[in-house]
Coordinates of C-alpha atoms in Angstrom, one line a residue:
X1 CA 89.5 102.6 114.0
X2 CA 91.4 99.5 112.7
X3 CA 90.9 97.9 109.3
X4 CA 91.8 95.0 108.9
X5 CA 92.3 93.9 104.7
X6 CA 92.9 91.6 102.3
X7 CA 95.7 92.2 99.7
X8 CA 96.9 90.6 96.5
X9 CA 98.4 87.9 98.5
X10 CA 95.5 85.7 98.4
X11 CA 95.8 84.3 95.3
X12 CA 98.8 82.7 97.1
X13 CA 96.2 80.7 99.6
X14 CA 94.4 78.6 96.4
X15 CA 90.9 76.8 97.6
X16 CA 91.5 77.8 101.7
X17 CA 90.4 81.1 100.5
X18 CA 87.7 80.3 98.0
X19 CA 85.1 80.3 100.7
X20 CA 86.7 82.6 103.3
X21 CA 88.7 85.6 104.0
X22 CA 92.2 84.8 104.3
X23 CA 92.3 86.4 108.6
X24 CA 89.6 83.7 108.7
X25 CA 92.7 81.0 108.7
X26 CA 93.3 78.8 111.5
X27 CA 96.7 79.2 113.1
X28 CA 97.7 77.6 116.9
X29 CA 94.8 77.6 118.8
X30 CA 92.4 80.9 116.9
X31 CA 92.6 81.9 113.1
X32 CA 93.9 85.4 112.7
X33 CA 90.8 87.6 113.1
X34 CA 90.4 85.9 116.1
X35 CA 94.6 87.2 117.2
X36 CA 93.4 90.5 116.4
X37 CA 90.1 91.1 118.2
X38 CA 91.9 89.4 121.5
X39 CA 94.7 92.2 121.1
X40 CA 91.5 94.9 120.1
X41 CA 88.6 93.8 122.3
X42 CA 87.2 97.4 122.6
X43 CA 88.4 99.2 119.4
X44 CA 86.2 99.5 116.0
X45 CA 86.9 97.2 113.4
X46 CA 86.3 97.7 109.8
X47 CA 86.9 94.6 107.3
X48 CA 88.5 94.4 103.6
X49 CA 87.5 91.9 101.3
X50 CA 87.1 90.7 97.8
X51 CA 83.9 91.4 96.9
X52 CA 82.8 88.1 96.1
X53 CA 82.9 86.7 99.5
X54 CA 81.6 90.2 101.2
X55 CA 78.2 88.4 102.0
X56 CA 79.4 85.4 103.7
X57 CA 82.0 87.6 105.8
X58 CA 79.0 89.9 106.6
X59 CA 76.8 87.1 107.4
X60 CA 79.5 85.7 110.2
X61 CA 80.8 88.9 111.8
X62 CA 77.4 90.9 112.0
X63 CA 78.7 93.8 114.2
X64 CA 81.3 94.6 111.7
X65 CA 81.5 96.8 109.0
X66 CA 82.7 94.9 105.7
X67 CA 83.8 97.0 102.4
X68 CA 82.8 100.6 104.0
X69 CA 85.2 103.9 104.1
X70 CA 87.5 104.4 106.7
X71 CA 87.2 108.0 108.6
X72 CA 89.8 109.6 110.5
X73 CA 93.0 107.8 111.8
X74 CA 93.3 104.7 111.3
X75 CA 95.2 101.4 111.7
X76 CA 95.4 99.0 108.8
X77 CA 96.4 95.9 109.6
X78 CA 96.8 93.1 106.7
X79 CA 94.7 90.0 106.8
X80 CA 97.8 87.9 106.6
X81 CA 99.2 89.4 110.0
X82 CA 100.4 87.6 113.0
X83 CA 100.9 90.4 115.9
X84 CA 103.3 89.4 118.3
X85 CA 102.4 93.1 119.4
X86 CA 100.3 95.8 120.2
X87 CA 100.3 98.1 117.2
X88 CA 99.7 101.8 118.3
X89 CA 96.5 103.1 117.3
X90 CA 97.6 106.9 117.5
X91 CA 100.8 108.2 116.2
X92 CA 102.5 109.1 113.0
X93 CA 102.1 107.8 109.9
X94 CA 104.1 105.0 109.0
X95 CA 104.5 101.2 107.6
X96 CA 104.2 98.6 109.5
X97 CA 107.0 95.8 108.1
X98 CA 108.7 92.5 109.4
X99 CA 111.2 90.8 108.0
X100 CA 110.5 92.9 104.5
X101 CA 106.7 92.1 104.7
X102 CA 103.7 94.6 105.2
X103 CA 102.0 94.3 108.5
X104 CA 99.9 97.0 108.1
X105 CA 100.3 100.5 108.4
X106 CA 99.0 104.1 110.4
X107 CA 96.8 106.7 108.2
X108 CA 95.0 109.7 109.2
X109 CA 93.1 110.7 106.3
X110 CA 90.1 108.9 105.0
X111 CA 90.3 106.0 102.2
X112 CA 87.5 104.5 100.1
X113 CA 86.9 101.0 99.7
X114 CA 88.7 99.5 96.7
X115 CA 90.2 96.4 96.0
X116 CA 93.6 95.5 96.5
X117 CA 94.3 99.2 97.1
X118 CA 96.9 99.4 99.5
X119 CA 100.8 98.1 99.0
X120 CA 100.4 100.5 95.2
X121 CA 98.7 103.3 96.1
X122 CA 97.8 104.4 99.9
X123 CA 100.9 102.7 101.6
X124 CA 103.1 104.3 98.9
X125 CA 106.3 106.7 100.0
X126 CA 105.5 105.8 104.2
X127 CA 108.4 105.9 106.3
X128 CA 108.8 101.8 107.7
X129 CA 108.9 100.7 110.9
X130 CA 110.2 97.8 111.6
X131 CA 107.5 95.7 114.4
X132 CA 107.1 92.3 116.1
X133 CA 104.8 90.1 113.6
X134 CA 104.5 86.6 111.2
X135 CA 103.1 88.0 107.9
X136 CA 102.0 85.0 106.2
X137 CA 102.6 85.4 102.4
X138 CA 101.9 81.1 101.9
X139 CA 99.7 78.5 103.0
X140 CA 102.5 76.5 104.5
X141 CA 103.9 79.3 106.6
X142 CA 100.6 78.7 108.9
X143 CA 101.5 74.9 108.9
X144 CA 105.4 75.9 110.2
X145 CA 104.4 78.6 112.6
X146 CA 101.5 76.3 114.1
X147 CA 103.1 74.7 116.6
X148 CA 104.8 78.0 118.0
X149 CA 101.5 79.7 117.8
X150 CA 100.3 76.5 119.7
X151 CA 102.8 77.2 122.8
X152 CA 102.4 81.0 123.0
X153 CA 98.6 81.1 122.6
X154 CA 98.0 77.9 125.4
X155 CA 100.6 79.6 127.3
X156 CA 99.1 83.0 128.0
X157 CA 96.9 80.6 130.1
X158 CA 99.3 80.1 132.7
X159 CA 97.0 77.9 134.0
X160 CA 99.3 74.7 133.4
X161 CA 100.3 72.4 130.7
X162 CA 97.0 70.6 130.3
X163 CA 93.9 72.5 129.7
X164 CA 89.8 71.0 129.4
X165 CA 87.2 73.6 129.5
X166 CA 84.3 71.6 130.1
X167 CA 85.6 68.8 127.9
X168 CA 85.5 65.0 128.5
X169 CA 88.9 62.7 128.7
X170 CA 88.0 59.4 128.9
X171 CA 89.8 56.6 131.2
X172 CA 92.1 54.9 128.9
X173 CA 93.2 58.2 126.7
X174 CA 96.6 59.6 127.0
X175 CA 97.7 63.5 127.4
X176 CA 101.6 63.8 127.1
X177 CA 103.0 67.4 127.3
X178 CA 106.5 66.5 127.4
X179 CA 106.9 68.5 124.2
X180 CA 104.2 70.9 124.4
X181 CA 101.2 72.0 126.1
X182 CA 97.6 71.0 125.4
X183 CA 94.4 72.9 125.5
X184 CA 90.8 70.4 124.6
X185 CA 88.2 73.3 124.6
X186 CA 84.5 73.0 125.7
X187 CA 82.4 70.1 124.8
X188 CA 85.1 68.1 122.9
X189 CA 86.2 64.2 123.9
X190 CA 89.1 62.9 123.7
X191 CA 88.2 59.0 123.9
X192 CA 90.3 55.7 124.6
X193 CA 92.9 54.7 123.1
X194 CA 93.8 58.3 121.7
X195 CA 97.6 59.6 122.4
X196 CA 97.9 63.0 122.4
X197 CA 101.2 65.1 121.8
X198 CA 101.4 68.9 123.0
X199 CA 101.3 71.1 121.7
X200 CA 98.2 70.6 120.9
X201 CA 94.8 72.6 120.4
X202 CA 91.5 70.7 120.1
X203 CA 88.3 72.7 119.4
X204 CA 84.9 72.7 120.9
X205 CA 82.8 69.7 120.3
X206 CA 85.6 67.8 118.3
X207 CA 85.9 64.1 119.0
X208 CA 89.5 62.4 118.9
X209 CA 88.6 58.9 118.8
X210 CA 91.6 56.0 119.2
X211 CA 93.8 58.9 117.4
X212 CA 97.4 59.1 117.6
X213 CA 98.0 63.0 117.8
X214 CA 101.7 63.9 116.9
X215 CA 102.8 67.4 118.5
X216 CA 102.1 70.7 116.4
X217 CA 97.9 70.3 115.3
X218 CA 95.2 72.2 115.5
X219 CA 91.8 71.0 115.7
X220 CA 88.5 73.7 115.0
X221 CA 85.2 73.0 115.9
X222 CA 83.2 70.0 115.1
X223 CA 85.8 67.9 113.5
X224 CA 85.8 63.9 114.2
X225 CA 89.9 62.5 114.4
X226 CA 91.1 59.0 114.1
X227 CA 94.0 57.4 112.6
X228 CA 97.5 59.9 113.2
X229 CA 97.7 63.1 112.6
X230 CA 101.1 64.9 112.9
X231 CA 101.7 68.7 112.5
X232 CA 98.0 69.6 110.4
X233 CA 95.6 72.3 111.0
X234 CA 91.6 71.5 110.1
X235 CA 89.9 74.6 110.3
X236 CA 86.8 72.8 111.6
X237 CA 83.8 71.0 110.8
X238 CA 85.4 68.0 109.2
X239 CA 86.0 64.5 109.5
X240 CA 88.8 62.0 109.2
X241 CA 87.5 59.8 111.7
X242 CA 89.2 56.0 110.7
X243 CA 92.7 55.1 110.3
X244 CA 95.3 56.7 107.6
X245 CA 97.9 59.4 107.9
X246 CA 97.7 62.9 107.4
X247 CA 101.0 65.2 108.1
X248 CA 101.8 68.4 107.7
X249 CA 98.7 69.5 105.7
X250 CA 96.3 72.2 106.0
X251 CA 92.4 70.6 105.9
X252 CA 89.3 73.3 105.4
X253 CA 85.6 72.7 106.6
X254 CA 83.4 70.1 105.5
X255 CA 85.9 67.7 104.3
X256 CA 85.5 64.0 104.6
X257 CA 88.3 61.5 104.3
X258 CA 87.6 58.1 103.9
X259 CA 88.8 55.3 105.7
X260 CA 92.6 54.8 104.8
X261 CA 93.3 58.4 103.4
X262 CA 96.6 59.3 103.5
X263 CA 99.1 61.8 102.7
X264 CA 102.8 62.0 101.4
X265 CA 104.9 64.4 103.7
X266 CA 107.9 63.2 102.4
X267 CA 109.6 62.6 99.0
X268 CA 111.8 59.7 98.0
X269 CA 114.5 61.6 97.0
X270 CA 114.6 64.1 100.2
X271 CA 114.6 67.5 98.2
X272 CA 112.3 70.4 99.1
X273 CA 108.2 70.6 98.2
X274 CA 107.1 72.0 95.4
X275 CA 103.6 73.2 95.4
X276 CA 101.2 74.5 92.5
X277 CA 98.5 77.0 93.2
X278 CA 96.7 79.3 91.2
X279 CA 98.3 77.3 88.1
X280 CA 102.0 78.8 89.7
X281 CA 104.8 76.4 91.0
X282 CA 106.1 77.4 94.3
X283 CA 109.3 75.4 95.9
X284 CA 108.5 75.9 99.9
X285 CA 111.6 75.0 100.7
X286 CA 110.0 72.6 103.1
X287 CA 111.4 68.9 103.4
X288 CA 108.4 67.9 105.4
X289 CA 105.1 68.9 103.7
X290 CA 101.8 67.1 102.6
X291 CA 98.4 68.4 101.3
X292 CA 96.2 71.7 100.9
X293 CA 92.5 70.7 100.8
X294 CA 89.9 73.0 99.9
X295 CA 86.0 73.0 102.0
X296 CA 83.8 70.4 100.7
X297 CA 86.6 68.0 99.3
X298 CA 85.7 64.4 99.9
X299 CA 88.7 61.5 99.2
X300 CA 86.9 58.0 99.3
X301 CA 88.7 55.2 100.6
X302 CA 92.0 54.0 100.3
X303 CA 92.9 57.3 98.9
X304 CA 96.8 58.3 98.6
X305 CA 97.4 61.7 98.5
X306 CA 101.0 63.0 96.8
X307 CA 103.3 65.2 98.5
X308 CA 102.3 69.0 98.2
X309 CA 98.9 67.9 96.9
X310 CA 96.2 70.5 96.8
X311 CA 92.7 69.6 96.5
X312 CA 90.1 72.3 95.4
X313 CA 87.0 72.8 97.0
X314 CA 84.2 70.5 96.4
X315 CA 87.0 67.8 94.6
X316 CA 85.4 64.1 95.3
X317 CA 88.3 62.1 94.5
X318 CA 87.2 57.9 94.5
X319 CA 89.2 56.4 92.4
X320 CA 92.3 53.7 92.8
X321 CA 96.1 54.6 93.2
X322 CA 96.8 57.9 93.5
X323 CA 95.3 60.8 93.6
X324 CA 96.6 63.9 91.3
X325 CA 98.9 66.2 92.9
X326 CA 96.0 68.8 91.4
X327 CA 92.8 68.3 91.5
X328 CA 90.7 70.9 90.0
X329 CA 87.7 72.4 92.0
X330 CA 84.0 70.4 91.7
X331 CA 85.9 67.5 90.3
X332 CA 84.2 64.4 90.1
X333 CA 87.1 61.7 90.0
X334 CA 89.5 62.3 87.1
X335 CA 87.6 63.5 84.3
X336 CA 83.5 64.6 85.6
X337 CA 82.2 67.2 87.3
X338 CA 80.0 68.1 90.4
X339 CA 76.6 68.2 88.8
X340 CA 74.9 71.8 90.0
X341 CA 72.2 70.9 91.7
X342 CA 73.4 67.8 93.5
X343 CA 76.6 69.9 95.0
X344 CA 74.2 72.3 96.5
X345 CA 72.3 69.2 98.2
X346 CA 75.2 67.5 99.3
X347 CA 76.9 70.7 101.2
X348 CA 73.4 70.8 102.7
X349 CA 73.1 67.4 104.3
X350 CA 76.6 67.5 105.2
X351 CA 76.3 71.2 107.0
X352 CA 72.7 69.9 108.6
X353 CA 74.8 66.7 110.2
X354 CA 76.3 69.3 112.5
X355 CA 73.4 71.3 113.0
X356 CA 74.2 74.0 110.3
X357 CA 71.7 75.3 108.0
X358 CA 73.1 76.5 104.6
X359 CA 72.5 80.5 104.0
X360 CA 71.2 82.1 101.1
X361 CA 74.1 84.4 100.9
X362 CA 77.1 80.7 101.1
X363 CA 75.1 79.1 98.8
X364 CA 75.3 81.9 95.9
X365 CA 78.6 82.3 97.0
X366 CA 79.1 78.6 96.5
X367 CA 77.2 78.7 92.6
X368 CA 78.9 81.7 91.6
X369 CA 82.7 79.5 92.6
X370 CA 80.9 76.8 90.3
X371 CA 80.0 78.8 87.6
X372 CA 83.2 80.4 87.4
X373 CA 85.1 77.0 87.1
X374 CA 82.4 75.1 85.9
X375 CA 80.4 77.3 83.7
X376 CA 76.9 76.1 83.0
X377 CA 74.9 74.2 85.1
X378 CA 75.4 70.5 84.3
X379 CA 71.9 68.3 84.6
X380 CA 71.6 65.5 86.8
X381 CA 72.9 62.5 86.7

């Protein structure tokens, strides 16, 4: 049996996580649930969770277990894993580590579900073995491994350096693989006057259209590009379809930049990125790094976004010069909030535009977020 968990770390991941488990997290072409069912297609898989989001994890992995007891031997691997690989399901028990970080580890006896049990309590006194894996502790790690995971993922192909699985290319679009390979997955388009850079992943039924695509992004499903993109992940099912910059950033579902939208990447002065989540300042020690943006966010036009912004889910920002380098969850420009009612609407229409229909289990996941930032329901406007 494998488990695969969440730990403390994911107050580390701000509004990526608020709607999502952290292995749900796109890195290179899959997010890291993904990695670890490719490397387990035929093994039982138990999921970890906070309990808040145990529905909605539920709800989109229906043969799984999520928040049950594990029996017998068992391999625990941590949601925040990046196996470069196999992990033996039978053995000793041990600790999985990398570079000082927990992978996961091997047990044989039986655990109950808790929360956040495992570096204090179960993992406690294991002898460590040291194994071939990225543990992401920080949002910007997946941004910095991205393009590697990119290369390694496309490459297990070995099919070549460009890759369409029933996608369209339009005459007048441009694939270059000099510094990487490409793969445009089933039902996307890639239109004219787009440039693509390897490596390069774009997901099924996204549309890059007159994009300039710098090497090292990642693309999920349903997401609508324009304008240049260099280095960025969107997780899928969001659009930033007209002109602007965005670099370096990490873009959850259901977002919608406005025409112009850009991000910072760089500061004036040249030094490192500092970046607050969870009301903690982090220095990444990055030179190059621009914005975290939570599901739901919407930037109107002509929004700038500073360097090491992070957005919080459901944040409309549509005001003029800058946006804060913070912007609180269900913000409504620099002062309001979301209104209850109407944020429920919105997400709906939005999620029905690419034939989604809202569940009941996301949307009281989504009012008990705004309840715990918000407080209250607020009436309409």
């Amino acid at each position: 049996m494998i488990c695969l968990y969440e730990d403390e770390k994911v107050s580390n991941f701000g509004p990526l996580v608020d709607l999502r488990a952290v292995f749900e997290l796109r890195c290179g072409m899959r997010t890291l649930i993904e990695k670890i069912r490719r490397l387990y297609p035929k093994e039982r898989m138990v999921l970890w969770v906070r309990k808040e989001i145990a529905e909605v994890v539920a709800e989109r992995y229906p043969n799984l277990k999520v928040n049950v007891p594990v029996e017998g031997q068992t391999l625990f691997i941590s949601a925040r894993a990046i196996l470069l690989e196999r992990l033996a399901l039978r053995g000793e028990e041990c600790l999985f580590v990398s570079g000082g970080r927990i992978a996961g580890a091997r047990l044989k006896s039986p655990i109950e579900y808790s929360e956040f049990p495992m570096i204090n309590s179960a993992f406690k006194g294991l002898l460590e073995k040291e194994v071939k894996a990225k543990v992401v502790q920080f949002p910007w790690e997946l941004i910095e491994y991205n393009p590697e995971e990119l290369k390694r993922e496309i490459g297990e192909s070995k099919k070549g350096q460009i890759l369409t699985r029933g996608a369209k290319v339009w005459k007048g679009a441009f694939i270059s693989t000099e510094s990487g390979p490409v793969f445009i997955d089933q039902k996307s388009e890639v239109r004219p006057g787009s440039f693509v850079e390897g490596p390069c992943y774009i997901g099924p039924h996204t549309i890059v259209d007159g994009a300039l695509v710098r090497p090292g992004c990642s693309f999920g499903p349903h997401c609508r590009i324009g304008g240049e993109v260099q280095k960025s992940i969107f997780q899928g099912y969001s659009n930033k379809h007209h002109e602007g910059f965005i670099g370096h950033s990490f873009v959850g579902e259901w977002v919608n930049l406005g025409a112009l939208t850009t991000s910072s990447d760089l500061k004036n002065n040249y030094k490192t990125v500092k970046v607050t989540i969870g009301g903690k300042k982090f220095d990444t020690g990055m030179l190059h790094l621009g914005c975290f943006i939570g599901d739901h966010a919407k930037m109107g036009i002509g929004t700038l976004l500073p360097t090491g912004a992070v957005i919080g889910t459901f944040a409309n920002w549509f005001e003029g010069g800058f946006a804060p380098k913070e912007l609180a969850p269900f913000s409504w420009g620099r002062e309001e909030k979301w209104r209850q009612g109407e944020m429920v609407e919105c997400a709906r229409r939005m999620m029905r535009r690419r034939g989604v229909e809202m569940s009941q289990d996301y949307e009281r996941l989504l009012l008990r977020l705004y309840q715990n930032v918000v407080g209250e329901a607020k009436p309409g406007r």
